[in-house]
mmCIF file of C-alpha atoms and ligand atoms in Angstrom:
data_model
loop_
_atom_site.group_PDB
_atom_site.id
_atom_site.type_symbol
_atom_site.label_atom_id
_atom_site.label_comp_id
_atom_site.label_asym_id
_atom_site.label_seq_id
_atom_site.Cartn_x
_atom_site.Cartn_y
_atom_site.Cartn_z
ATOM 1 C CA UNK A 1 -14.750 11.354 21.739
ATOM 2 C CA UNK A 2 -12.558 13.871 23.451
ATOM 3 C CA UNK A 3 -10.592 15.948 20.957
ATOM 4 C CA UNK A 4 -6.887 15.150 21.099
ATOM 5 C CA UNK A 5 -4.747 17.974 19.836
ATOM 6 C CA UNK A 6 -1.729 15.725 19.205
ATOM 7 C CA UNK A 7 -3.504 13.751 16.455
ATOM 8 C CA UNK A 8 -5.029 14.982 13.219
ATOM 9 C CA UNK A 9 -8.807 14.994 13.060
ATOM 10 C CA UNK A 10 -10.290 13.256 10.016
ATOM 11 C CA UNK A 11 -13.911 14.141 10.708
ATOM 12 C CA UNK A 12 -15.489 16.556 13.130
ATOM 13 C CA UNK A 13 -19.162 17.112 13.700
ATOM 14 C CA UNK A 14 -20.091 20.184 15.717
ATOM 15 C CA UNK A 15 -23.474 20.892 17.304
ATOM 16 C CA UNK A 16 -25.262 18.849 14.655
ATOM 17 C CA UNK A 17 -29.055 18.993 14.743
ATOM 18 C CA UNK A 18 -31.264 17.033 12.350
ATOM 19 C CA UNK A 19 -34.983 17.570 12.669
ATOM 20 C CA UNK A 20 -37.643 15.771 10.651
ATOM 21 C CA UNK A 21 -41.188 16.881 10.090
ATOM 22 C CA UNK A 22 -43.804 14.194 10.665
ATOM 23 C CA UNK A 23 -47.361 14.306 9.352
ATOM 24 C CA UNK A 24 -49.882 14.490 12.226
ATOM 25 C CA UNK A 25 -47.153 14.340 14.885
ATOM 26 C CA UNK A 26 -44.563 16.567 16.496
ATOM 27 C CA UNK A 27 -41.226 17.082 14.739
ATOM 28 C CA UNK A 28 -38.525 14.577 15.611
ATOM 29 C CA UNK A 29 -35.157 15.928 16.589
ATOM 30 C CA UNK A 30 -33.374 12.760 15.516
ATOM 31 C CA UNK A 31 -29.926 14.224 16.211
ATOM 32 C CA UNK A 32 -29.851 16.774 18.979
ATOM 33 C CA UNK A 33 -26.797 19.023 19.246
ATOM 34 C CA UNK A 34 -24.215 16.271 18.774
ATOM 35 C CA UNK A 35 -20.484 17.015 18.582
ATOM 36 C CA UNK A 36 -17.977 14.276 17.867
ATOM 37 C CA UNK A 37 -14.561 14.128 16.304
ATOM 38 C CA UNK A 38 -12.722 11.197 14.777
ATOM 39 C CA UNK A 39 -8.929 11.217 14.770
ATOM 40 C CA UNK A 40 -7.355 9.960 11.554
ATOM 41 C CA UNK A 41 -7.411 6.161 11.300
ATOM 42 C CA UNK A 42 -9.734 5.760 14.263
ATOM 43 C CA UNK A 43 -12.917 3.683 14.261
ATOM 44 C CA UNK A 44 -15.721 5.359 16.159
ATOM 45 C CA UNK A 45 -18.534 2.960 16.987
ATOM 46 C CA UNK A 46 -21.875 4.691 17.280
ATOM 47 C CA UNK A 47 -24.166 2.688 19.528
ATOM 48 C CA UNK A 48 -27.639 3.089 21.017
ATOM 49 C CA UNK A 49 -31.062 1.514 20.766
ATOM 50 C CA UNK A 50 -33.197 1.595 17.657
ATOM 51 C CA UNK A 51 -34.356 5.152 16.952
ATOM 52 C CA UNK A 52 -31.511 6.817 18.854
ATOM 53 C CA UNK A 53 -30.376 8.681 15.717
ATOM 54 C CA UNK A 54 -27.320 6.695 14.620
ATOM 55 C CA UNK A 55 -28.260 6.386 10.947
ATOM 56 C CA UNK A 56 -29.519 9.948 10.788
ATOM 57 C CA UNK A 57 -26.213 11.241 12.117
ATOM 58 C CA UNK A 58 -24.270 9.189 9.558
ATOM 59 C CA UNK A 59 -26.615 10.169 6.751
ATOM 60 C CA UNK A 60 -26.242 13.860 7.587
ATOM 61 C CA UNK A 61 -22.450 13.484 7.590
ATOM 62 C CA UNK A 62 -22.703 11.792 4.173
ATOM 63 C CA UNK A 63 -24.994 14.494 2.803
ATOM 64 C CA UNK A 64 -27.944 12.120 2.468
ATOM 65 C CA UNK A 65 -30.229 14.106 4.766
ATOM 66 C CA UNK A 66 -30.011 17.855 5.319
ATOM 67 C CA UNK A 67 -28.725 19.060 8.674
ATOM 68 C CA UNK A 68 -31.007 21.534 10.417
ATOM 69 C CA UNK A 69 -27.942 23.214 11.947
ATOM 70 C CA UNK A 70 -24.366 22.466 12.904
ATOM 71 C CA UNK A 71 -21.246 21.769 10.905
ATOM 72 C CA UNK A 72 -19.354 18.820 9.471
ATOM 73 C CA UNK A 73 -15.648 19.191 8.743
ATOM 74 C CA UNK A 74 -13.412 16.801 6.853
ATOM 75 C CA UNK A 75 -9.728 17.307 7.691
ATOM 76 C CA UNK A 76 -10.676 20.721 9.038
ATOM 77 C CA UNK A 77 -12.557 21.850 5.917
ATOM 78 C CA UNK A 78 -16.218 22.625 6.457
ATOM 79 C CA UNK A 79 -18.797 21.019 4.189
ATOM 80 C CA UNK A 80 -21.615 23.302 3.169
ATOM 81 C CA UNK A 81 -23.956 22.309 5.947
ATOM 82 C CA UNK A 82 -27.636 22.265 5.344
ATOM 83 C CA UNK A 83 -26.828 22.096 1.650
ATOM 84 C CA UNK A 84 -24.247 19.347 2.039
ATOM 85 C CA UNK A 85 -25.045 16.800 -0.655
ATOM 86 C CA UNK A 86 -23.800 13.261 -1.125
ATOM 87 C CA UNK A 87 -21.697 14.592 -3.983
ATOM 88 C CA UNK A 88 -20.061 17.224 -1.720
ATOM 89 C CA UNK A 89 -19.426 14.627 0.971
ATOM 90 C CA UNK A 90 -18.037 12.190 -1.608
ATOM 91 C CA UNK A 91 -15.729 14.845 -3.041
ATOM 92 C CA UNK A 92 -14.508 15.578 0.496
ATOM 93 C CA UNK A 93 -13.653 11.896 0.943
ATOM 94 C CA UNK A 94 -16.686 10.407 2.728
ATOM 95 C CA UNK A 95 -18.470 7.261 1.551
ATOM 96 C CA UNK A 96 -21.199 5.150 3.136
ATOM 97 C CA UNK A 97 -21.809 1.399 3.222
ATOM 98 C CA UNK A 98 -25.164 0.227 4.537
ATOM 99 C CA UNK A 99 -26.569 -3.119 5.627
ATOM 100 C CA UNK A 100 -26.838 -5.515 2.681
ATOM 101 C CA UNK A 101 -30.549 -5.738 2.049
ATOM 102 C CA UNK A 102 -30.128 -6.925 -1.525
ATOM 103 C CA UNK A 103 -31.302 -3.528 -2.746
ATOM 104 C CA UNK A 104 -28.140 -1.468 -2.350
ATOM 105 C CA UNK A 105 -26.684 -2.621 -5.688
ATOM 106 C CA UNK A 106 -28.242 -1.960 -9.084
ATOM 107 C CA UNK A 107 -29.642 -5.393 -10.083
ATOM 108 C CA UNK A 108 -29.202 -4.640 -13.796
ATOM 109 C CA UNK A 109 -25.542 -3.729 -13.633
ATOM 110 C CA UNK A 110 -22.693 -6.237 -13.722
ATOM 111 C CA UNK A 111 -20.308 -5.904 -10.809
ATOM 112 C CA UNK A 112 -17.593 -4.196 -12.858
ATOM 113 C CA UNK A 113 -19.978 -1.384 -13.698
ATOM 114 C CA UNK A 114 -21.182 -0.956 -10.112
ATOM 115 C CA UNK A 115 -17.613 -0.732 -8.844
ATOM 116 C CA UNK A 116 -16.294 1.549 -11.568
ATOM 117 C CA UNK A 117 -19.238 3.955 -11.700
ATOM 118 C CA UNK A 118 -17.788 6.512 -9.207
ATOM 119 C CA UNK A 119 -14.521 6.381 -11.175
ATOM 120 C CA UNK A 120 -16.371 6.884 -14.455
ATOM 121 C CA UNK A 121 -18.196 9.900 -13.046
ATOM 122 C CA UNK A 122 -14.983 11.485 -11.798
ATOM 123 C CA UNK A 123 -12.699 10.658 -14.767
ATOM 124 C CA UNK A 124 -13.272 10.021 -18.443
ATOM 125 C CA UNK A 125 -12.154 6.426 -18.975
ATOM 126 C CA UNK A 126 -12.657 3.779 -21.648
ATOM 127 C CA UNK A 127 -14.652 0.603 -20.924
ATOM 128 C CA UNK A 128 -11.442 -1.460 -20.790
ATOM 129 C CA UNK A 129 -9.872 0.939 -18.309
ATOM 130 C CA UNK A 130 -12.952 0.846 -16.124
ATOM 131 C CA UNK A 131 -12.926 -2.983 -16.110
ATOM 132 C CA UNK A 132 -9.253 -3.008 -15.149
ATOM 133 C CA UNK A 133 -9.945 -0.461 -12.408
ATOM 134 C CA UNK A 134 -12.776 -2.659 -11.057
ATOM 135 C CA UNK A 135 -10.618 -5.799 -11.330
ATOM 136 C CA UNK A 136 -7.907 -4.199 -9.198
ATOM 137 C CA UNK A 137 -10.377 -3.294 -6.453
ATOM 138 C CA UNK A 138 -11.973 -6.767 -6.605
ATOM 139 C CA UNK A 139 -8.548 -8.299 -5.959
ATOM 140 C CA UNK A 140 -8.046 -5.889 -3.054
ATOM 141 C CA UNK A 141 -11.269 -6.943 -1.375
ATOM 142 C CA UNK A 142 -10.678 -10.647 -1.886
ATOM 143 C CA UNK A 143 -13.039 -11.557 -4.745
ATOM 144 C CA UNK A 144 -11.826 -13.325 -7.916
ATOM 145 C CA UNK A 145 -11.890 -11.310 -11.163
ATOM 146 C CA UNK A 146 -14.468 -13.743 -12.597
ATOM 147 C CA UNK A 147 -16.973 -11.798 -10.498
ATOM 148 C CA UNK A 148 -16.633 -8.761 -12.776
ATOM 149 C CA UNK A 149 -19.402 -9.982 -15.076
ATOM 150 C CA UNK A 150 -21.730 -11.347 -12.425
ATOM 151 C CA UNK A 151 -24.905 -9.643 -11.260
ATOM 152 C CA UNK A 152 -25.930 -8.958 -7.635
ATOM 153 C CA UNK A 153 -28.467 -11.832 -7.538
ATOM 154 C CA UNK A 154 -25.648 -14.270 -8.364
ATOM 155 C CA UNK A 155 -23.719 -13.314 -5.221
ATOM 156 C CA UNK A 156 -24.075 -14.360 -1.582
ATOM 157 C CA UNK A 157 -24.802 -11.736 1.081
ATOM 158 C CA UNK A 158 -21.148 -11.617 2.110
ATOM 159 C CA UNK A 159 -19.986 -11.245 -1.500
ATOM 160 C CA UNK A 160 -22.503 -8.459 -2.091
ATOM 161 C CA UNK A 161 -21.240 -6.673 0.988
ATOM 162 C CA UNK A 162 -17.675 -6.941 -0.341
ATOM 163 C CA UNK A 163 -18.906 -5.346 -3.565
ATOM 164 C CA UNK A 164 -20.582 -2.554 -1.570
ATOM 165 C CA UNK A 165 -17.265 -1.939 0.174
ATOM 166 C CA UNK A 166 -15.461 -2.056 -3.187
ATOM 167 C CA UNK A 167 -17.856 0.517 -4.582
ATOM 168 C CA UNK A 168 -17.121 2.818 -1.646
ATOM 169 C CA UNK A 169 -13.362 2.306 -2.075
ATOM 170 C CA UNK A 170 -13.589 3.191 -5.765
ATOM 171 C CA UNK A 171 -14.246 6.803 -4.793
ATOM 172 C CA UNK A 172 -10.925 6.836 -2.869
ATOM 173 C CA UNK A 173 -12.420 7.885 0.456
ATOM 174 C CA UNK A 174 -10.579 8.798 3.631
ATOM 175 C CA UNK A 175 -13.669 8.197 5.780
ATOM 176 C CA UNK A 176 -16.273 5.435 5.468
ATOM 177 C CA UNK A 177 -19.538 5.422 7.394
ATOM 178 C CA UNK A 178 -20.592 1.791 7.872
ATOM 179 C CA UNK A 179 -24.246 1.555 8.906
ATOM 180 C CA UNK A 180 -24.948 -1.958 10.215
ATOM 181 C CA UNK A 181 -22.581 -3.155 7.485
ATOM 182 C CA UNK A 182 -22.104 -6.612 9.029
ATOM 183 C CA UNK A 183 -25.518 -7.006 10.661
ATOM 184 C CA UNK A 184 -27.226 -9.146 8.029
ATOM 185 C CA UNK A 185 -24.365 -11.622 7.775
ATOM 186 C CA UNK A 186 -23.887 -14.950 9.489
ATOM 187 C CA UNK A 187 -21.139 -15.198 12.062
ATOM 188 C CA UNK A 188 -18.271 -16.524 9.949
ATOM 189 C CA UNK A 189 -18.954 -14.091 7.075
ATOM 190 C CA UNK A 190 -19.319 -11.245 9.580
ATOM 191 C CA UNK A 191 -15.891 -12.098 10.967
ATOM 192 C CA UNK A 192 -14.391 -12.184 7.465
ATOM 193 C CA UNK A 193 -15.832 -8.758 6.645
ATOM 194 C CA UNK A 194 -14.636 -7.320 9.966
ATOM 195 C CA UNK A 195 -11.171 -8.690 9.128
ATOM 196 C CA UNK A 196 -11.371 -7.154 5.651
ATOM 197 C CA UNK A 197 -12.371 -3.781 7.095
ATOM 198 C CA UNK A 198 -9.448 -3.890 9.525
ATOM 199 C CA UNK A 199 -7.013 -4.730 6.707
ATOM 200 C CA UNK A 200 -8.354 -2.014 4.385
ATOM 201 C CA UNK A 201 -8.192 0.522 7.177
ATOM 202 C CA UNK A 202 -4.524 -0.248 7.806
ATOM 203 C CA UNK A 203 -3.577 -0.380 4.107
ATOM 204 C CA UNK A 204 -5.439 2.777 3.104
ATOM 205 C CA UNK A 205 -5.239 4.793 6.326
ATOM 206 C CA UNK A 206 -9.020 4.941 6.555
ATOM 207 C CA UNK A 207 -11.198 6.339 9.317
ATOM 208 C CA UNK A 208 -14.480 4.578 10.102
ATOM 209 C CA UNK A 209 -17.771 5.698 11.572
ATOM 210 C CA UNK A 210 -19.111 2.278 12.510
ATOM 211 C CA UNK A 211 -22.775 1.926 13.421
ATOM 212 C CA UNK A 212 -23.849 -1.291 15.011
ATOM 213 C CA UNK A 213 -25.996 -3.113 17.539
ATOM 214 C CA UNK A 214 -23.292 -5.776 17.745
ATOM 215 C CA UNK A 215 -21.242 -5.110 20.853
ATOM 216 C CA UNK A 216 -18.869 -7.942 19.940
ATOM 217 C CA UNK A 217 -17.998 -6.113 16.715
ATOM 218 C CA UNK A 218 -17.476 -2.910 18.704
ATOM 219 C CA UNK A 219 -14.919 -4.637 20.899
ATOM 220 C CA UNK A 220 -13.300 -6.208 17.812
ATOM 221 C CA UNK A 221 -12.770 -3.130 15.674
ATOM 222 C CA UNK A 222 -13.606 0.139 17.430
ATOM 223 C CA UNK A 223 -11.021 2.444 18.930
ATOM 224 C CA UNK A 224 -13.641 4.815 20.312
ATOM 225 C CA UNK A 225 -17.331 4.593 21.182
ATOM 226 C CA UNK A 226 -20.088 7.216 21.191
ATOM 227 C CA UNK A 227 -23.394 6.346 22.841
ATOM 228 C CA UNK A 228 -26.584 8.030 21.629
ATOM 229 C CA UNK A 229 -29.860 8.115 23.516
ATOM 230 C CA UNK A 230 -32.895 9.750 21.834
ATOM 231 C CA UNK A 231 -30.601 11.841 19.645
ATOM 232 C CA UNK A 232 -28.301 12.962 22.480
ATOM 233 C CA UNK A 233 -24.717 11.962 23.070
ATOM 234 C CA UNK A 234 -24.566 10.515 26.580
ATOM 235 C CA UNK A 235 -21.104 8.927 26.725
ATOM 236 C CA UNK A 236 -18.130 9.224 24.408
ATOM 237 C CA UNK A 237 -14.561 8.024 24.714
ATOM 238 C CA UNK A 238 -12.011 5.298 24.012
ATOM 239 C CA UNK A 239 -13.505 1.804 23.663
ATOM 240 C CA UNK A 240 -11.456 0.573 26.599
ATOM 241 C CA UNK A 241 -13.151 3.088 28.873
ATOM 242 C CA UNK A 242 -16.695 3.102 27.523
ATOM 243 C CA UNK A 243 -17.236 -0.628 26.928
ATOM 244 C CA UNK A 244 -14.926 -2.194 29.496
ATOM 245 C CA UNK A 245 -15.785 0.345 32.184
ATOM 246 C CA UNK A 246 -19.035 2.154 31.301
ATOM 247 C CA UNK A 247 -20.063 4.978 33.624
ATOM 248 C CA UNK A 248 -23.365 6.315 32.242
ATOM 249 C CA UNK A 249 -26.387 4.328 33.502
ATOM 250 C CA UNK A 250 -27.592 3.889 29.914
ATOM 251 C CA UNK A 251 -24.226 2.582 28.708
ATOM 252 C CA UNK A 252 -24.100 0.303 31.748
ATOM 253 C CA UNK A 253 -27.492 -1.060 30.664
ATOM 254 C CA UNK A 254 -26.440 -1.525 27.030
ATOM 255 C CA UNK A 255 -23.189 -3.261 27.893
ATOM 256 C CA UNK A 256 -24.738 -5.206 30.762
ATOM 257 C CA UNK A 257 -27.302 -6.686 28.347
ATOM 258 C CA UNK A 258 -24.552 -8.434 26.349
ATOM 259 C CA UNK A 259 -23.796 -11.690 28.154
ATOM 260 C CA UNK A 260 -20.248 -12.126 26.856
ATOM 261 C CA UNK A 261 -19.254 -8.625 27.894
ATOM 262 C CA UNK A 262 -21.723 -7.780 30.617
ATOM 263 C CA UNK A 263 -21.854 -10.944 32.661
ATOM 264 C CA UNK A 264 -18.502 -10.469 34.363
ATOM 265 C CA UNK A 265 -19.400 -6.894 35.093
ATOM 266 C CA UNK A 266 -20.806 -5.964 38.429
ATOM 267 C CA UNK A 267 -21.478 -2.475 37.041
ATOM 268 C CA UNK A 268 -24.504 -3.529 34.975
ATOM 269 C CA UNK A 269 -27.743 -1.576 35.311
ATOM 270 C CA UNK A 270 -31.218 -2.589 34.257
ATOM 271 C CA UNK A 271 -32.986 0.122 32.268
ATOM 272 C CA UNK A 272 -36.719 0.229 32.939
ATOM 273 C CA UNK A 273 -39.267 0.001 30.132
ATOM 274 C CA UNK A 274 -38.976 1.280 26.597
ATOM 275 C CA UNK A 275 -37.412 4.446 25.221
ATOM 276 C CA UNK A 276 -39.702 7.485 25.004
ATOM 277 C CA UNK A 277 -40.927 8.794 21.646
ATOM 278 C CA UNK A 278 -38.074 10.690 19.990
ATOM 279 C CA UNK A 279 -40.627 13.336 18.960
ATOM 280 C CA UNK A 280 -41.502 14.088 22.575
ATOM 281 C CA UNK A 281 -38.444 13.428 24.706
ATOM 282 C CA UNK A 282 -38.961 13.934 28.446
ATOM 283 C CA UNK A 283 -37.630 17.120 30.053
ATOM 284 C CA UNK A 284 -34.341 17.112 31.927
ATOM 285 C CA UNK A 285 -32.289 13.992 31.307
ATOM 286 C CA UNK A 286 -33.922 12.106 28.438
ATOM 287 C CA UNK A 287 -33.156 8.817 30.186
ATOM 288 C CA UNK A 288 -34.737 9.744 33.537
ATOM 289 C CA UNK A 289 -37.931 7.663 33.231
ATOM 290 C CA UNK A 290 -35.843 4.534 32.770
ATOM 291 C CA UNK A 291 -32.986 5.314 35.084
ATOM 292 C CA UNK A 292 -32.898 3.669 38.523
ATOM 293 C CA UNK A 293 -30.774 6.554 39.845
ATOM 294 C CA UNK A 294 -33.017 9.462 38.760
ATOM 295 C CA UNK A 295 -33.583 12.262 41.267
ATOM 296 C CA UNK A 296 -35.571 15.489 40.968
ATOM 297 C CA UNK A 297 -32.652 17.310 39.347
ATOM 298 C CA UNK A 298 -32.655 14.725 36.523
ATOM 299 C CA UNK A 299 -36.318 15.425 35.796
ATOM 300 C CA UNK A 300 -35.734 19.188 35.675
ATOM 301 C CA UNK A 301 -32.322 19.944 34.164
ATOM 302 C CA UNK A 302 -30.653 18.472 31.133
ATOM 303 C CA UNK A 303 -27.175 17.147 32.017
ATOM 304 C CA UNK A 304 -24.345 18.546 29.923
ATOM 305 C CA UNK A 305 -21.380 16.546 28.689
ATOM 306 C CA UNK A 306 -18.454 16.716 31.091
ATOM 307 C CA UNK A 307 -15.081 15.053 31.302
ATOM 308 C CA UNK A 308 -15.072 12.142 33.695
ATOM 309 C CA UNK A 309 -12.627 9.286 34.057
ATOM 310 C CA UNK A 310 -11.136 9.472 30.556
ATOM 311 C CA UNK A 311 -14.352 10.055 28.616
ATOM 312 C CA UNK A 312 -17.186 12.568 28.120
ATOM 313 C CA UNK A 313 -20.413 11.840 29.920
ATOM 314 C CA UNK A 314 -23.789 13.539 30.391
ATOM 315 C CA UNK A 315 -25.161 12.497 33.781
ATOM 316 C CA UNK A 316 -25.827 14.582 36.897
ATOM 317 C CA UNK A 317 -24.956 11.702 39.203
ATOM 318 C CA UNK A 318 -22.003 10.071 37.529
ATOM 319 C CA UNK A 319 -19.735 10.450 40.573
ATOM 320 C CA UNK A 320 -22.391 9.185 43.052
ATOM 321 C CA UNK A 321 -23.158 6.201 40.839
ATOM 322 C CA UNK A 322 -19.510 5.377 40.404
ATOM 323 C CA UNK A 323 -18.987 5.521 44.171
ATOM 324 C CA UNK A 324 -22.011 3.266 44.660
ATOM 325 C CA UNK A 325 -20.649 0.598 42.327
ATOM 326 C CA UNK A 326 -17.161 0.974 43.706
ATOM 327 C CA UNK A 327 -18.555 0.204 47.139
ATOM 328 C CA UNK A 328 -20.377 -2.795 45.670
ATOM 329 C CA UNK A 329 -23.796 -1.267 46.406
ATOM 330 C CA UNK A 330 -26.972 -1.728 44.395
ATOM 331 C CA UNK A 331 -29.442 0.940 43.344
HETATM 332 N N1 ATP B 401 -36.995 10.525 7.101
HETATM 333 C C1 ATP B 401 -37.491 10.569 8.331
HETATM 334 N N2 ATP B 401 -38.644 11.206 8.604
HETATM 335 C C2 ATP B 401 -39.150 11.282 9.859
HETATM 336 N N3 ATP B 401 -38.563 10.718 10.931
HETATM 337 C C3 ATP B 401 -37.402 10.053 10.729
HETATM 338 C C4 ATP B 401 -36.813 9.930 9.415
HETATM 339 N N4 ATP B 401 -35.666 9.201 9.530
HETATM 340 C C5 ATP B 401 -35.547 8.886 10.835
HETATM 341 N N5 ATP B 401 -36.599 9.389 11.542
HETATM 342 C C6 ATP B 401 -36.797 9.281 12.995
HETATM 343 O O1 ATP B 401 -35.613 9.753 13.611
HETATM 344 C C7 ATP B 401 -35.292 8.955 14.751
HETATM 345 C C8 ATP B 401 -33.904 8.378 14.586
HETATM 346 O O2 ATP B 401 -33.944 7.404 13.543
HETATM 347 P P1 ATP B 401 -32.626 6.650 13.044
HETATM 348 O O3 ATP B 401 -33.041 5.806 11.880
HETATM 349 O O4 ATP B 401 -31.548 7.634 12.840
HETATM 350 O O5 ATP B 401 -32.281 5.741 14.297
HETATM 351 P P2 ATP B 401 -31.230 4.553 14.421
HETATM 352 O O6 ATP B 401 -30.490 4.787 15.715
HETATM 353 O O7 ATP B 401 -30.430 4.429 13.193
HETATM 354 O O8 ATP B 401 -32.185 3.283 14.606
HETATM 355 P P3 ATP B 401 -31.948 1.752 14.133
HETATM 356 O O9 ATP B 401 -31.004 1.159 15.145
HETATM 357 O O10 ATP B 401 -33.316 1.161 14.197
HETATM 358 O O11 ATP B 401 -31.386 1.767 12.743
HETATM 359 C C9 ATP B 401 -36.402 7.919 14.872
HETATM 360 O O12 ATP B 401 -37.362 8.401 15.784
HETATM 361 C C10 ATP B 401 -36.946 7.831 13.461
HETATM 362 O O13 ATP B 401 -38.294 7.449 13.481
HETATM 363 S S1 SF4 B 402 -28.774 12.365 34.805
HETATM 364 FE FE1 SF4 B 402 -30.041 11.332 36.310
HETATM 365 S S2 SF4 B 402 -31.601 10.235 35.114
HETATM 366 FE FE2 SF4 B 402 -29.965 10.830 33.701
HETATM 367 S S3 SF4 B 402 -28.634 9.066 33.635
HETATM 368 FE FE3 SF4 B 402 -27.811 10.410 35.226
HETATM 369 S S4 SF4 B 402 -28.772 9.716 37.141
HETATM 370 FE FE4 SF4 B 402 -29.936 8.816 35.451
HETATM 371 MG MG1 MG B 403 -30.215 2.939 11.783
#
């Protein structure tokens, strides 16, 4: 999103590159020179197809994968990039909640222990104090205290996800990265968890990095949206601009594919075929093979992010395409 000097920045990521080695294949640059910044108490939704680098970006921010280059700053203070560990990120105030796959919680620990473990590691506390600490957080996230002595297998998916959120809160974060945190849940539970996240954000002045494929959830809770394509940021700005009025052909395709959001939109674009291999992205604009507007320039030169209509966008033809849609034309 575009930096706003009038608000404080909770998290800034500058020129982040994360490259993975692959056996018998070219390296994958999963995150390719990405810069984003999250104002305090914002929710930045990170969207893009599978393999676009969303989780890798979040994991690098949380110190769970090493960055190849670039910096991550929390409230202006740089984490030791490259060597940034989950412990460093946690101490700086960043926690992560992932999709509930049943495996995120230790199956042998009762809930009170799972929730109080970060507190135990940071402070010497008696067992009774740790239970009371866990009980307080359980109340905050809407689970009865009887759950303290239950085990993960005794909980529903929604309850487990509340416990995952509780565990993150126990470390007193200012920033939480939520990677598909509501994706495995049925609709009513998903809505409850989205409501819980909104309440916690307001009560605790949290900032969220919210990764999802669920465009409805983006509209519900995001303040800003960043769109990744094969590791590159292609569009980035306030949710009102990017989702209600997308300008990049790829964002137009993503939003246009969601019936409840896209169907009223005459700006929808159909992306051709499948994404290229992230290990061998095409030259020029990485989206050019799928873009109905591609011209020779797109095949030769990589578009840089530029300011356009209240957001950042990387497309050589953004003005032409906008004019085309404004005139009601079709590609
Ligand atoms: N540990 C790893 N080793 C090698 N390649 C990896 C590793 N982790 C991710 N990748 C590759 O990096 C790219 C980005 O993956 P990532 O999981 O970040 O995408 P994503 O946007 O989160 O996808 P999804 O929506 O499916 O979760 C993919 O090409 C993936 O195969
Ligand atoms: S730069 Fe060219 S290929 Fe890429 S999105 Fe824009 S028009 Fe399409
Ligand atoms: Mg992912």
